[in-house]
Amino acid sequence: MVRPCTLSRRFFLSVLALLVLPGGTFPAAGSAVEAEAERLKAKSAWKSATVGVCLVRVSDGQVVASYNADASLVPASTMKAVTTASGLELLGPDFRFETKLALAGTVDENGTLDGDVVIVGGGDPTLGEGDLYGPVSQWRAALEKAGIKKVTGRIVADQSAWETALIPRSWVWEDIGNYYASGACALNYHANEYRLNFAPGRTGAIARFTSTSPRVEGVTFFNEMRTGAPGSGDQGYVFGAPYSDVRYLRGTVPGGRSSFSIRGSLPDPPLFLAGFFKKYLEGKGIAVEGEATTSRLLAADGEKVPTGEVLDTRRSSTLGALIRKTNHDSVNIRAEAILKAIGKEVKQDGSTKAGAAAVTAHWKAQGVALAGFDMADGSGLSRVNLLSARQLAGLMRAMAQSEHFDAFYQSLPVAGRSGTLRSIGGGTAAEGRVVGKSGTINRIKCYTGYVNGRSGTRYAFAILVNNYAGTHGTTVSYIASLMAKMAVQ
């Protein structure tokens, strides 16, 4: 075998370096971050895991450290960082979701509306969140101001601005039916969730199902929930498909107490809202003769949604304000709503698929290499989302060049101090210096965001760990060690 001459080999490596990285240099060989990743990967908890790490200097995009950075991995809720950053870019920080109340009919001299009251959804994921009666009270006041005392028609919840699919098709059955997998449509209400109340018995016995809060009409509950040991926590699950009127209650709730509640996803949020508003009006003396219905149900019968005069418009907080809770508390419904709003704004299609296509196109245009990137939802709950540590860190670096970066940066939790990063990095070099978004699914733990190094240099980073074998706590401690190495750069 003939070895290449030294001069030719050096020339080849020099040319390759110019092609590989900005500035024409390789990352520092054997950097502390890379060495730490190598050390941790050899441990039993991570030996069978796939780990991807990438650290990029924000100022020039140079990769400072990388470990298996091009492996396509499941990002879990770090996908929310992609979604919220994209929302700021494509919708703008001042974007607001709107919900309208319209009258489809005529009002006579006695205050009788001969027609329907229509709630026109614009996808607001915060409508009725934490305030079940706020919106309906505002709408009742608007009806009274218009002199309406009676409605001969129906209460129609119009969800037609977006697709009818509440959830992405790749979400798993164990999640569907539970509050964190409530999904999003064009007419959400009360975060699309409700409480299921139980009276636990002796350990191992059926925990009696007592009620829902608020009351959910027309749903049959099959209760198989059992009582767990005292202190065992919420191990209860709700199983049921969107729009289905059947729910199975399984798992355990803790014993040693007289009552315990878990949270489920509303089977049909628009229909719930229409029915809730109808009962509320009737309780306040405004009779509604027709039924509560939705645009989805009307379409199934071949009927169009009635249109008419807009009586009231309710606007959400700005997107810049909404994304802080989205990222700090990892709120799935908000991320899903933002993605569908992007689809509606950019593609005139309020769907997950259209939103994902718009997001992908945007970041490609910003120079982020996205070969192998697959966005299946906005929240990261799907296990078919795929991206690499290099792509995620690169996207975070690109966002740092945006005019909307400050709003995005302020939405992210701080290691050791706030949000979902409160419990990582405390007492290490990472505390207060790492700002980012976490992601957690069973056997998956990921982080992305920014590191403000001791040198004063800011970096974008991504740490993705899939299919680890150890405990969740062990993996978090390993990741904290990586973060600390990044922070001393």
PDB file of C-alpha atoms in Angstrom, residues 233-347:
ATOM      1  CA  GLY A 233     -49.215   9.810  43.595  1.00  0.00           C
ATOM      2  CA  ASP A 234     -51.150  10.212  40.370  1.00  0.00           C
ATOM      3  CA  GLN A 235     -50.757   7.053  38.313  1.00  0.00           C
ATOM      4  CA  GLY A 236     -54.170   7.387  36.685  1.00  0.00           C
ATOM      5  CA  TYR A 237     -54.838   7.517  32.957  1.00  0.00           C
ATOM      6  CA  VAL A 238     -57.845   8.376  30.824  1.00  0.00           C
ATOM      7  CA  PHE A 239     -58.216   6.451  27.552  1.00  0.00           C
ATOM      8  CA  GLY A 240     -60.448   7.643  24.733  1.00  0.00           C
ATOM      9  CA  ALA A 241     -60.275   9.084  21.236  1.00  0.00           C
ATOM     10  CA  PRO A 242     -61.018  12.711  20.306  1.00  0.00           C
ATOM     11  CA  TYR A 243     -64.745  13.350  19.742  1.00  0.00           C
ATOM     12  CA  SER A 244     -65.581   9.933  21.250  1.00  0.00           C
ATOM     13  CA  ASP A 245     -68.272   9.758  23.950  1.00  0.00           C
ATOM     14  CA  VAL A 246     -66.576   6.842  25.757  1.00  0.00           C
ATOM     15  CA  ARG A 247     -63.722   7.076  28.273  1.00  0.00           C
ATOM     16  CA  TYR A 248     -61.922   4.321  30.179  1.00  0.00           C
ATOM     17  CA  LEU A 249     -60.314   5.204  33.507  1.00  0.00           C
ATOM     18  CA  ARG A 250     -57.337   3.021  34.416  1.00  0.00           C
ATOM     19  CA  GLY A 251     -54.292   2.993  36.674  1.00  0.00           C
ATOM     20  CA  THR A 252     -54.182   4.062  40.323  1.00  0.00           C
ATOM     21  CA  VAL A 253     -54.816   7.062  42.523  1.00  0.00           C
ATOM     22  CA  PRO A 254     -53.219   7.260  45.981  1.00  0.00           C
ATOM     23  CA  GLY A 255     -55.008   5.872  49.026  1.00  0.00           C
ATOM     24  CA  GLY A 256     -55.056   7.360  52.490  1.00  0.00           C
ATOM     25  CA  ARG A 257     -57.234  10.319  51.532  1.00  0.00           C
ATOM     26  CA  SER A 258     -60.926  10.964  51.030  1.00  0.00           C
ATOM     27  CA  SER A 259     -60.680  12.335  47.498  1.00  0.00           C
ATOM     28  CA  PHE A 260     -58.244  12.678  44.617  1.00  0.00           C
ATOM     29  CA  SER A 261     -58.474  14.254  41.159  1.00  0.00           C
ATOM     30  CA  ILE A 262     -56.732  13.632  37.854  1.00  0.00           C
ATOM     31  CA  ARG A 263     -57.009  15.671  34.661  1.00  0.00           C
ATOM     32  CA  GLY A 264     -58.317  14.527  31.297  1.00  0.00           C
ATOM     33  CA  SER A 265     -58.672  16.054  27.835  1.00  0.00           C
ATOM     34  CA  LEU A 266     -62.128  17.238  26.809  1.00  0.00           C
ATOM     35  CA  PRO A 267     -63.494  14.841  24.162  1.00  0.00           C
ATOM     36  CA  ASP A 268     -65.021  17.661  22.084  1.00  0.00           C
ATOM     37  CA  PRO A 269     -63.958  21.157  23.267  1.00  0.00           C
ATOM     38  CA  PRO A 270     -66.159  23.158  20.824  1.00  0.00           C
ATOM     39  CA  LEU A 271     -69.266  21.142  21.728  1.00  0.00           C
ATOM     40  CA  PHE A 272     -68.460  21.480  25.413  1.00  0.00           C
ATOM     41  CA  LEU A 273     -68.216  25.256  25.022  1.00  0.00           C
ATOM     42  CA  ALA A 274     -71.464  25.533  23.059  1.00  0.00           C
ATOM     43  CA  GLY A 275     -73.325  23.501  25.673  1.00  0.00           C
ATOM     44  CA  PHE A 276     -71.699  25.330  28.562  1.00  0.00           C
ATOM     45  CA  PHE A 277     -72.611  28.740  27.103  1.00  0.00           C
ATOM     46  CA  LYS A 278     -76.195  27.646  26.444  1.00  0.00           C
ATOM     47  CA  LYS A 279     -76.663  26.532  30.057  1.00  0.00           C
ATOM     48  CA  TYR A 280     -74.970  29.650  31.352  1.00  0.00           C
ATOM     49  CA  LEU A 281     -77.313  31.917  29.368  1.00  0.00           C
ATOM     50  CA  GLU A 282     -80.355  29.988  30.515  1.00  0.00           C
ATOM     51  CA  GLY A 283     -79.178  30.295  34.097  1.00  0.00           C
ATOM     52  CA  LYS A 284     -78.960  34.071  33.623  1.00  0.00           C
ATOM     53  CA  GLY A 285     -82.475  34.353  32.213  1.00  0.00           C
ATOM     54  CA  ILE A 286     -81.737  34.292  28.464  1.00  0.00           C
ATOM     55  CA  ALA A 287     -83.701  31.376  26.985  1.00  0.00           C
ATOM     56  CA  VAL A 288     -82.106  29.395  24.142  1.00  0.00           C
ATOM     57  CA  GLU A 289     -84.612  27.176  22.339  1.00  0.00           C
ATOM     58  CA  GLY A 290     -82.192  25.446  19.955  1.00  0.00           C
ATOM     59  CA  GLU A 291     -79.483  22.925  20.704  1.00  0.00           C
ATOM     60  CA  ALA A 292     -75.775  23.371  21.214  1.00  0.00           C
ATOM     61  CA  THR A 293     -73.835  22.265  18.129  1.00  0.00           C
ATOM     62  CA  THR A 294     -70.598  22.776  16.213  1.00  0.00           C
ATOM     63  CA  SER A 295     -69.438  23.468  12.688  1.00  0.00           C
ATOM     64  CA  ARG A 296     -68.060  19.909  12.548  1.00  0.00           C
ATOM     65  CA  LEU A 297     -71.457  18.395  13.348  1.00  0.00           C
ATOM     66  CA  LEU A 298     -73.240  20.753  10.960  1.00  0.00           C
ATOM     67  CA  ALA A 299     -70.856  19.798   8.157  1.00  0.00           C
ATOM     68  CA  ALA A 300     -71.585  16.119   8.799  1.00  0.00           C
ATOM     69  CA  ASP A 301     -75.255  16.918   8.145  1.00  0.00           C
ATOM     70  CA  GLY A 302     -74.447  18.904   5.025  1.00  0.00           C
ATOM     71  CA  GLU A 303     -75.192  22.246   6.680  1.00  0.00           C
ATOM     72  CA  LYS A 304     -73.065  25.391   6.558  1.00  0.00           C
ATOM     73  CA  VAL A 305     -72.247  27.533   9.568  1.00  0.00           C
ATOM     74  CA  PRO A 306     -74.612  30.508   9.715  1.00  0.00           C
ATOM     75  CA  THR A 307     -72.952  33.925   9.452  1.00  0.00           C
ATOM     76  CA  GLY A 308     -73.960  37.305  10.715  1.00  0.00           C
ATOM     77  CA  GLU A 309     -73.038  40.464  12.576  1.00  0.00           C
ATOM     78  CA  VAL A 310     -70.011  40.282  14.868  1.00  0.00           C
ATOM     79  CA  LEU A 311     -71.113  41.431  18.297  1.00  0.00           C
ATOM     80  CA  ASP A 312     -67.922  40.932  20.290  1.00  0.00           C
ATOM     81  CA  THR A 313     -64.231  40.162  19.673  1.00  0.00           C
ATOM     82  CA  ARG A 314     -62.089  38.677  22.410  1.00  0.00           C
ATOM     83  CA  ARG A 315     -58.321  38.830  21.923  1.00  0.00           C
ATOM     84  CA  SER A 316     -55.641  36.817  23.646  1.00  0.00           C
ATOM     85  CA  SER A 317     -52.447  38.209  25.103  1.00  0.00           C
ATOM     86  CA  THR A 318     -49.683  38.794  22.572  1.00  0.00           C
ATOM     87  CA  LEU A 319     -47.681  35.849  21.313  1.00  0.00           C
ATOM     88  CA  GLY A 320     -44.619  37.362  22.957  1.00  0.00           C
ATOM     89  CA  ALA A 321     -46.382  37.037  26.309  1.00  0.00           C
ATOM     90  CA  LEU A 322     -47.953  33.638  25.594  1.00  0.00           C
ATOM     91  CA  ILE A 323     -44.718  31.857  24.815  1.00  0.00           C
ATOM     92  CA  ARG A 324     -43.228  32.445  28.259  1.00  0.00           C
ATOM     93  CA  LYS A 325     -45.664  30.039  29.914  1.00  0.00           C
ATOM     94  CA  THR A 326     -45.398  27.760  26.893  1.00  0.00           C
ATOM     95  CA  ASN A 327     -41.675  27.330  27.461  1.00  0.00           C
ATOM     96  CA  HIS A 328     -41.468  27.758  31.233  1.00  0.00           C
ATOM     97  CA  ASP A 329     -44.223  25.227  32.004  1.00  0.00           C
ATOM     98  CA  SER A 330     -43.986  23.207  28.751  1.00  0.00           C
ATOM     99  CA  VAL A 331     -47.660  23.667  27.825  1.00  0.00           C
ATOM    100  CA  ASN A 332     -48.498  21.369  24.925  1.00  0.00           C
ATOM    101  CA  ILE A 333     -51.793  22.924  23.828  1.00  0.00           C
ATOM    102  CA  ARG A 334     -50.163  26.327  23.360  1.00  0.00           C
ATOM    103  CA  ALA A 335     -47.402  24.905  21.197  1.00  0.00           C
ATOM    104  CA  GLU A 336     -49.890  22.977  19.062  1.00  0.00           C
ATOM    105  CA  ALA A 337     -52.043  26.086  18.622  1.00  0.00           C
ATOM    106  CA  ILE A 338     -49.033  28.186  17.615  1.00  0.00           C
ATOM    107  CA  LEU A 339     -48.027  25.631  14.982  1.00  0.00           C
ATOM    108  CA  LYS A 340     -51.529  25.530  13.475  1.00  0.00           C
ATOM    109  CA  ALA A 341     -51.695  29.331  13.540  1.00  0.00           C
ATOM    110  CA  ILE A 342     -48.448  29.376  11.551  1.00  0.00           C
ATOM    111  CA  GLY A 343     -50.026  27.007   9.027  1.00  0.00           C
ATOM    112  CA  LYS A 344     -53.064  29.268   8.717  1.00  0.00           C
ATOM    113  CA  GLU A 345     -51.020  32.447   8.370  1.00  0.00           C
ATOM    114  CA  VAL A 346     -48.356  31.165   5.974  1.00  0.00           C
ATOM    115  CA  LYS A 347     -50.119  28.379   4.078  1.00  0.00           C
TER     116      LYS A 347
END
